Every structure is written in C-alpha cells, then in structure tokens.
PDB file of C-alpha atoms in Angstrom:
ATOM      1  CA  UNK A 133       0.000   0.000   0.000  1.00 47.00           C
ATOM      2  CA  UNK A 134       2.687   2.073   1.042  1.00 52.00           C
ATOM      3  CA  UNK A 135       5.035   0.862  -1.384  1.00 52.00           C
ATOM      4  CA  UNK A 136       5.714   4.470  -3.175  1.00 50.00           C
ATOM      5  CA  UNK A 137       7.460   5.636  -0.245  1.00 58.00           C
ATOM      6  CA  UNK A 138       9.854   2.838   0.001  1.00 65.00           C
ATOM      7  CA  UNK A 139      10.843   4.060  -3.560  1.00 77.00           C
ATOM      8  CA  UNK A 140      12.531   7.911  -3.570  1.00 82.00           C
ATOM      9  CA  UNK A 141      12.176   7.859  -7.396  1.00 84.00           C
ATOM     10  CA  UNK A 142       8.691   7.154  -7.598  1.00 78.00           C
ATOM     11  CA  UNK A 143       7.381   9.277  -4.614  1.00 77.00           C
ATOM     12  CA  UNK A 144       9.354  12.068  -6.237  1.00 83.00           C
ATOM     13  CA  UNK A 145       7.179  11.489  -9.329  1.00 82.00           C
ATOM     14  CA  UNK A 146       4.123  11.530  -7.763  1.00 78.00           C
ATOM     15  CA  UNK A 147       5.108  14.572  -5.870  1.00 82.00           C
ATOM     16  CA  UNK A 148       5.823  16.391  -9.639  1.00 87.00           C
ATOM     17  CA  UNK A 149       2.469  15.023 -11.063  1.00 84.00           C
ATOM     18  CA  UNK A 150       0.793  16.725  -8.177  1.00 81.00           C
ATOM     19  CA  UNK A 151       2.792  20.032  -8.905  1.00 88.00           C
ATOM     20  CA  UNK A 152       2.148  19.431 -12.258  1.00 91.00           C
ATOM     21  CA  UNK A 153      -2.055  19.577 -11.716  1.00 87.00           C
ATOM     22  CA  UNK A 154      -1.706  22.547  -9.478  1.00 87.00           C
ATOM     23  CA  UNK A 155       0.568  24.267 -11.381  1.00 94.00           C
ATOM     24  CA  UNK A 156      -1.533  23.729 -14.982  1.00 94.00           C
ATOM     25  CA  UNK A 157      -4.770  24.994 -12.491  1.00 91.00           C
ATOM     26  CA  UNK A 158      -2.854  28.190 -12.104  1.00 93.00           C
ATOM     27  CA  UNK A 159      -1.987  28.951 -15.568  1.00 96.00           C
ATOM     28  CA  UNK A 160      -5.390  28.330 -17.039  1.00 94.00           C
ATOM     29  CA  UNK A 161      -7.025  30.891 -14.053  1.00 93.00           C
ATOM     30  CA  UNK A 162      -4.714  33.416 -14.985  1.00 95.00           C
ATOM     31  CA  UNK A 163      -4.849  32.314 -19.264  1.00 94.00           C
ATOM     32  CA  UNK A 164      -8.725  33.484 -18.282  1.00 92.00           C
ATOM     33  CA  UNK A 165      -7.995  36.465 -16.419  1.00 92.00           C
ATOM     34  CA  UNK A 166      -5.601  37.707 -19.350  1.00 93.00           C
ATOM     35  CA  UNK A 167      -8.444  36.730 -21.776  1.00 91.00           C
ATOM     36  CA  UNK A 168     -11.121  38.379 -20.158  1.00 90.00           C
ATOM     37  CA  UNK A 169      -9.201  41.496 -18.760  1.00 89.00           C
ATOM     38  CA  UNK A 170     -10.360  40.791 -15.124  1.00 89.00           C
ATOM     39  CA  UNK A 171      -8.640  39.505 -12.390  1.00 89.00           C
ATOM     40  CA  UNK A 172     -11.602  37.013 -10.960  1.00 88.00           C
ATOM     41  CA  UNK A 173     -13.113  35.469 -14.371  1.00 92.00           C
ATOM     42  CA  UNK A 174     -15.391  33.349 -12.805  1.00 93.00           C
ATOM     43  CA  UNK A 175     -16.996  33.831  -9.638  1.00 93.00           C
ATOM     44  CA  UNK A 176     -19.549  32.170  -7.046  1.00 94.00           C
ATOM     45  CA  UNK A 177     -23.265  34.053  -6.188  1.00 94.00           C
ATOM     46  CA  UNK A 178     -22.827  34.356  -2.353  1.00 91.00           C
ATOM     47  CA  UNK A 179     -26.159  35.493  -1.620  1.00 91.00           C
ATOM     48  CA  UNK A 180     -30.295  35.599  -2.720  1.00 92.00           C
ATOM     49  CA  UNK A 181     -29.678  38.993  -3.316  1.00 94.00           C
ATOM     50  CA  UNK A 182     -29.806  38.682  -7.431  1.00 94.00           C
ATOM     51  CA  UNK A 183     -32.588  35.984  -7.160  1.00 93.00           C
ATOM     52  CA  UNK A 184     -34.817  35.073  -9.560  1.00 93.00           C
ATOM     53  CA  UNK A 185     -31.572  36.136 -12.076  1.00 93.00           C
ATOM     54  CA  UNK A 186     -28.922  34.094 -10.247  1.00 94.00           C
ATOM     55  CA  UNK A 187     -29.966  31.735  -7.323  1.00 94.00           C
ATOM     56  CA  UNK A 188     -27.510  31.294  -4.758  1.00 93.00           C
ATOM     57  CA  UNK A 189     -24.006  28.788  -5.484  1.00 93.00           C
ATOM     58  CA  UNK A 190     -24.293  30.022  -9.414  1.00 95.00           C
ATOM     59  CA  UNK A 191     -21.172  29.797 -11.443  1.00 95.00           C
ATOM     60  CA  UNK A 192     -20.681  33.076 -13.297  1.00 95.00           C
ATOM     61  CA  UNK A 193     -18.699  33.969 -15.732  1.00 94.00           C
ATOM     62  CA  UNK A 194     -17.591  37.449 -16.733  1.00 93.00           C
ATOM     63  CA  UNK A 195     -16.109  39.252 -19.119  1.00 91.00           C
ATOM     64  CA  UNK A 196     -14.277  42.814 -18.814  1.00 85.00           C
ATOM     65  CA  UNK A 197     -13.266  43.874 -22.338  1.00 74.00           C
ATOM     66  CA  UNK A 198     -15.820  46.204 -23.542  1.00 69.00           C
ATOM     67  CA  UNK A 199     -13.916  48.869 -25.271  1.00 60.00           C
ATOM     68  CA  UNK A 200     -16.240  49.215 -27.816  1.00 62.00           C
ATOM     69  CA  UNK A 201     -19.490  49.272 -25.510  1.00 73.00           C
ATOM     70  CA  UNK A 202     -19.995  51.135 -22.171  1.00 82.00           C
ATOM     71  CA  UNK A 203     -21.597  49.932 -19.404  1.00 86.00           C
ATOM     72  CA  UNK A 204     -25.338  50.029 -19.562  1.00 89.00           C
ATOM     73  CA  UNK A 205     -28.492  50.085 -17.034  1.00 92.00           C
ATOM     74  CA  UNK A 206     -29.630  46.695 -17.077  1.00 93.00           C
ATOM     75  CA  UNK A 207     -26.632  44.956 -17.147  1.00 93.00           C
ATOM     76  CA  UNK A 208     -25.391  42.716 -14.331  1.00 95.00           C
ATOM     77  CA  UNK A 209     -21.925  43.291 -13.085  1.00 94.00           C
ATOM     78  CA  UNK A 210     -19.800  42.413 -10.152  1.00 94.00           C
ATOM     79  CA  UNK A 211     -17.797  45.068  -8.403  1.00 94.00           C
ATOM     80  CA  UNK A 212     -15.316  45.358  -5.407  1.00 90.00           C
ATOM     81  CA  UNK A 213     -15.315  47.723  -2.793  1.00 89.00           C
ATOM     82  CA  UNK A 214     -12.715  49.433  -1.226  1.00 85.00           C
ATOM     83  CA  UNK A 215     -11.436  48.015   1.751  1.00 82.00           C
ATOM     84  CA  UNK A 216     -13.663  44.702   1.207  1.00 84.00           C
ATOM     85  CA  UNK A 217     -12.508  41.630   0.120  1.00 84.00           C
ATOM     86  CA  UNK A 218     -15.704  39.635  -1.546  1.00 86.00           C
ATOM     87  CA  UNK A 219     -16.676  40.486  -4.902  1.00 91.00           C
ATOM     88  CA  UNK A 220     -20.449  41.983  -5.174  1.00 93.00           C
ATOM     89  CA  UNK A 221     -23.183  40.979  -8.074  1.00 95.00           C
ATOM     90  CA  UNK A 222     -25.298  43.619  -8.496  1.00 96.00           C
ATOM     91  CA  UNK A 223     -27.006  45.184 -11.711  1.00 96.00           C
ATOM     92  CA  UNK A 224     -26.516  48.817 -12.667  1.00 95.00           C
ATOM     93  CA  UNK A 225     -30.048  50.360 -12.048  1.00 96.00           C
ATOM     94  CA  UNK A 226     -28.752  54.007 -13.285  1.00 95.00           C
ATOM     95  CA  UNK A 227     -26.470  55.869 -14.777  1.00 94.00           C
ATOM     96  CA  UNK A 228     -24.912  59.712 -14.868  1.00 93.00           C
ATOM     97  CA  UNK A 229     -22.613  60.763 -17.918  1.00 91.00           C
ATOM     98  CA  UNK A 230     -20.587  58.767 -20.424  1.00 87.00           C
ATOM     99  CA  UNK A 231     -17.314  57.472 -20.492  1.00 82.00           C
ATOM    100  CA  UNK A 232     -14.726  55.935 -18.156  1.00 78.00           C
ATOM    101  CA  UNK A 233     -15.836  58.807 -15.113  1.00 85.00           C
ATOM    102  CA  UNK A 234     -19.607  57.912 -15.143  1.00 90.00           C
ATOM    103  CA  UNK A 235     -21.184  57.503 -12.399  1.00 94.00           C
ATOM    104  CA  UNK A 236     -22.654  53.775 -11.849  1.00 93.00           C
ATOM    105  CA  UNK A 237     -25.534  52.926  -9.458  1.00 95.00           C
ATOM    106  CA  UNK A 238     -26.143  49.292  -8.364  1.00 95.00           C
ATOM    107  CA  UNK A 239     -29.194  47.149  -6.663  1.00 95.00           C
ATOM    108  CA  UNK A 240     -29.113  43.435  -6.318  1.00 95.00           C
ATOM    109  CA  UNK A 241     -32.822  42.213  -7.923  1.00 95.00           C
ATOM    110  CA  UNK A 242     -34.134  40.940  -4.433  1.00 94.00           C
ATOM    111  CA  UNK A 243     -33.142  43.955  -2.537  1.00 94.00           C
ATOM    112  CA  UNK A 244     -35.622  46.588  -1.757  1.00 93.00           C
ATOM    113  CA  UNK A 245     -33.062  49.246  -1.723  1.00 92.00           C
ATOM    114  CA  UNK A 246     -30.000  50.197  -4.196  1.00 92.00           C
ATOM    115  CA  UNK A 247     -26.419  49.264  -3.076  1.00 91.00           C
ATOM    116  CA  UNK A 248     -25.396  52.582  -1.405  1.00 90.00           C
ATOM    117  CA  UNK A 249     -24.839  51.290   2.217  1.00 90.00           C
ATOM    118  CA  UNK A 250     -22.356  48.743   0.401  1.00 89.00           C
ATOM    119  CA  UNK A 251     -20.098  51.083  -0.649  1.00 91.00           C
ATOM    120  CA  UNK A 252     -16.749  52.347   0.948  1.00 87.00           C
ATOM    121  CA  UNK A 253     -17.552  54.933   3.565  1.00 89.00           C
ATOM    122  CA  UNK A 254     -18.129  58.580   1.342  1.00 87.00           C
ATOM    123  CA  UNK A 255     -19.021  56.980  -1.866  1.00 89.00           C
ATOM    124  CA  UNK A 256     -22.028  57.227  -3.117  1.00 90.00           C
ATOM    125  CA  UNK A 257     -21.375  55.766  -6.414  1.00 93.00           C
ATOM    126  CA  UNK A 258     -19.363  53.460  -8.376  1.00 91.00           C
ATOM    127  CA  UNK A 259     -17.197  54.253 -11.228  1.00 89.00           C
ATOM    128  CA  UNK A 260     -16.104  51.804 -14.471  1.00 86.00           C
ATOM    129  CA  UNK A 261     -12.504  50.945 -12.446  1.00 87.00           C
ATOM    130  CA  UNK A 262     -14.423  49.614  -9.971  1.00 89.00           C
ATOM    131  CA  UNK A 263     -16.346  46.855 -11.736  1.00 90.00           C
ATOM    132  CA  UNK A 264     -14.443  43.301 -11.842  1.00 90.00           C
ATOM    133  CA  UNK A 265     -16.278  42.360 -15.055  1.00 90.00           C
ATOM    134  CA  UNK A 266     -19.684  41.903 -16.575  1.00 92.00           C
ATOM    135  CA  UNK A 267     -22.054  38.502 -16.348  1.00 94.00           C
ATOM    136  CA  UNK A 268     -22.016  36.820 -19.856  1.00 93.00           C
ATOM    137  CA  UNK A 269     -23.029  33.393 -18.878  1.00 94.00           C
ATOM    138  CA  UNK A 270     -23.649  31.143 -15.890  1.00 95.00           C
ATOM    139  CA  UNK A 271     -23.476  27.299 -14.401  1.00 95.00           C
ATOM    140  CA  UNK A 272     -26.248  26.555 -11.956  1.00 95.00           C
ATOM    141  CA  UNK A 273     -24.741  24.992  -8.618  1.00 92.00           C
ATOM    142  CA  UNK A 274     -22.221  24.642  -9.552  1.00 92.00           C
ATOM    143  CA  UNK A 275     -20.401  27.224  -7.140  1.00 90.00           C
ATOM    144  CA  UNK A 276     -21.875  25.376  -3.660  1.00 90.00           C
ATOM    145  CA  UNK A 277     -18.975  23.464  -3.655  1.00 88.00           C
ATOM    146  CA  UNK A 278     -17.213  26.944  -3.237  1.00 87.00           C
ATOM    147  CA  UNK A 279     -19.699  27.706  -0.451  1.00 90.00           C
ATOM    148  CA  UNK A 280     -19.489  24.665   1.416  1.00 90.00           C
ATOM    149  CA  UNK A 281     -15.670  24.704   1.659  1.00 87.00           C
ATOM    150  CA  UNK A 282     -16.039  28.729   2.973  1.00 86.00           C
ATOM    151  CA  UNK A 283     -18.712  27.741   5.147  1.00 88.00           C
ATOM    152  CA  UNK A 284     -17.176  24.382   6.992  1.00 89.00           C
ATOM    153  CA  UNK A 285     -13.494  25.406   6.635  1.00 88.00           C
ATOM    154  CA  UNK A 286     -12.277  21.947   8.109  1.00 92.00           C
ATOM    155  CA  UNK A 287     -13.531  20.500   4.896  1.00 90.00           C
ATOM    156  CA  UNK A 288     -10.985  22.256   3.169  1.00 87.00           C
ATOM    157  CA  UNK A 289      -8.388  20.362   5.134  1.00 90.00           C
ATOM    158  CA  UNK A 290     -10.428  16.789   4.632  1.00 91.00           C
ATOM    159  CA  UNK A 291     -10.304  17.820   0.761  1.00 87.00           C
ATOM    160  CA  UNK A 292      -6.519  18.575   1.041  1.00 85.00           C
ATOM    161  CA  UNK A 293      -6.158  15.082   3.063  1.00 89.00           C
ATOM    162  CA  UNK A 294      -7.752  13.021   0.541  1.00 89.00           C
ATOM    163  CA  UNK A 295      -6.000  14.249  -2.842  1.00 81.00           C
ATOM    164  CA  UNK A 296      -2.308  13.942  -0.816  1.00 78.00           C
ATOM    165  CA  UNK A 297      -3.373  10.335  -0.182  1.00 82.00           C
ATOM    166  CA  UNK A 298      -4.290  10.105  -3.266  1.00 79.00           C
ATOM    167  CA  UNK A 299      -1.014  11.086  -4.276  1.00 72.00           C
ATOM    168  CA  UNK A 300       1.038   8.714  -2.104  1.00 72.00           C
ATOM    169  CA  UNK A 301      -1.032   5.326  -2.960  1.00 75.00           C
ATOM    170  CA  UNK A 302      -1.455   6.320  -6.521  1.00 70.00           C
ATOM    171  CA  UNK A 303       0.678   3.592  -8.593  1.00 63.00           C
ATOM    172  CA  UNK A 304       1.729   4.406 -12.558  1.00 56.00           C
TER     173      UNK A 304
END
C-alpha cells in the first residue's frame, strides 16, 4: 500500500504530477484572467440577493473587455469595494454621464433598496474601475462546492487530506 514511499524515485514522481495539476490549475485561471481582462473570471453568487436572475451557489462567468461598448443600465456586473474583500453581483439600475468617469448605481434584484450602504464609507457611487467584469453566462450549482468549503473550513483540510493520499497510494 505504502510501497511508493519505500521508492525515492517514484514518490518524487508523484510529488511532480501533483505540482504538475496545481501548477496547470494556475496557468489556465490566470490564461482566463488575461483573456477576459479581469482579475476574478469566474466567480460564485454568495447570496439571494440577485434571485430570480442568479440563485444562490451560481457559477458566473464574466467578461471585462468592452472597449467598444460602455456599461449600460440593465446589465449585471460584479464590483469590489474598497477596503472589502468579496466580490459583489449587483445590476446597474442608473447611470450619470458617459465614459470611463460615469457615475454607476447598483441594486441586487431581491433587494428593496440600491447598493449605497455597500459602498466604501463617502461613496455614493461606483465608477467603471471599480467593476471586476460583466455577467455573460452562468453554471447553476455549480459554485456550492465553493460555499461549502467557505462555510465548513475543516472541509478544506479533509479535501486537502484526501488528494495527498491520493497522491502517495497512486501507482503508474
């Protein structure tokens, strides 16, 4: 069972083929952030707040290259605030001016009110340097595992347990 430890050679493999996965993992997240021109291309709905759109544990995926296009009422985007690390979904209920400086106002689709408390403390507004990237598509679900592992952090370490194990006892 054990027998890949006994042998340097071949533990040293299966230590390289496990670099190997997380190392390809990396590259392809930041491949899609280069692609897409934002630094989280995909992302996870946290919240009800954009329900019926996006349910909770939706996959989305986003897109941050319109040069062509501005950024339009209607359109669902997610945004950081200062000072805050978790990404917000929102969609832009209005808009003042044109350009790169306009002035962006957000409201999740289940909220009663627009996103204003959720900004950094003396904004009132967002601007386009602010937004992450826009929703283009989504996977149902598919996020929970996301939220699960957030939520019960000790399954992170089970996770972690199981694919080194997987490692050692794997035979080639």
């Amino acid at each position: 069972m054990f027998s890949s430890i006994a042998n340097p050679r071949q533990a040293a493999a299966q230590l390289m083929n496990f670099g190997l996965i997380l190392s390809t993992a990396f590259m392809m997240w930041k491949g899609l952030s280069i692609i897409t021109d934002s630094p989280s291309p995909i992302v996870v709905v946290l919240s009800g707040s954009m329900e019926p759109a996006f349910q909770r544990g939706d996959l989305l995926l986003l897109w941050n290259r319109n040069i062509q296009a501005e950024t339009s009422v209607g359109e669902v985007v997610v945004y950081n605030v200062k000072d805050k690390d978790i990404p917000i979904v929102h969609r832009i209920v209005r808009k003042f001016g044109t350009g790169p400086n306009a002035k962006l106002l957000t409201k999740g689709d289940n909220n009663l009110s627009d996103d204003t408390e959720l900004y950094a403390k003396g904004q009132d507004f967002l601007v386009r340097k602010d937004i992450i990237g826009s929703v283009v598509g989504f996977i149902p679900y598919v996020g929970y595992i996301t939220i699960m592992l957030s939520e019960h952090p000790w399954l992170k370490t089970v996770m972690l347990g199981i694919m080194g194990l997987m490692v050692v006892l794997q035979r080639e």
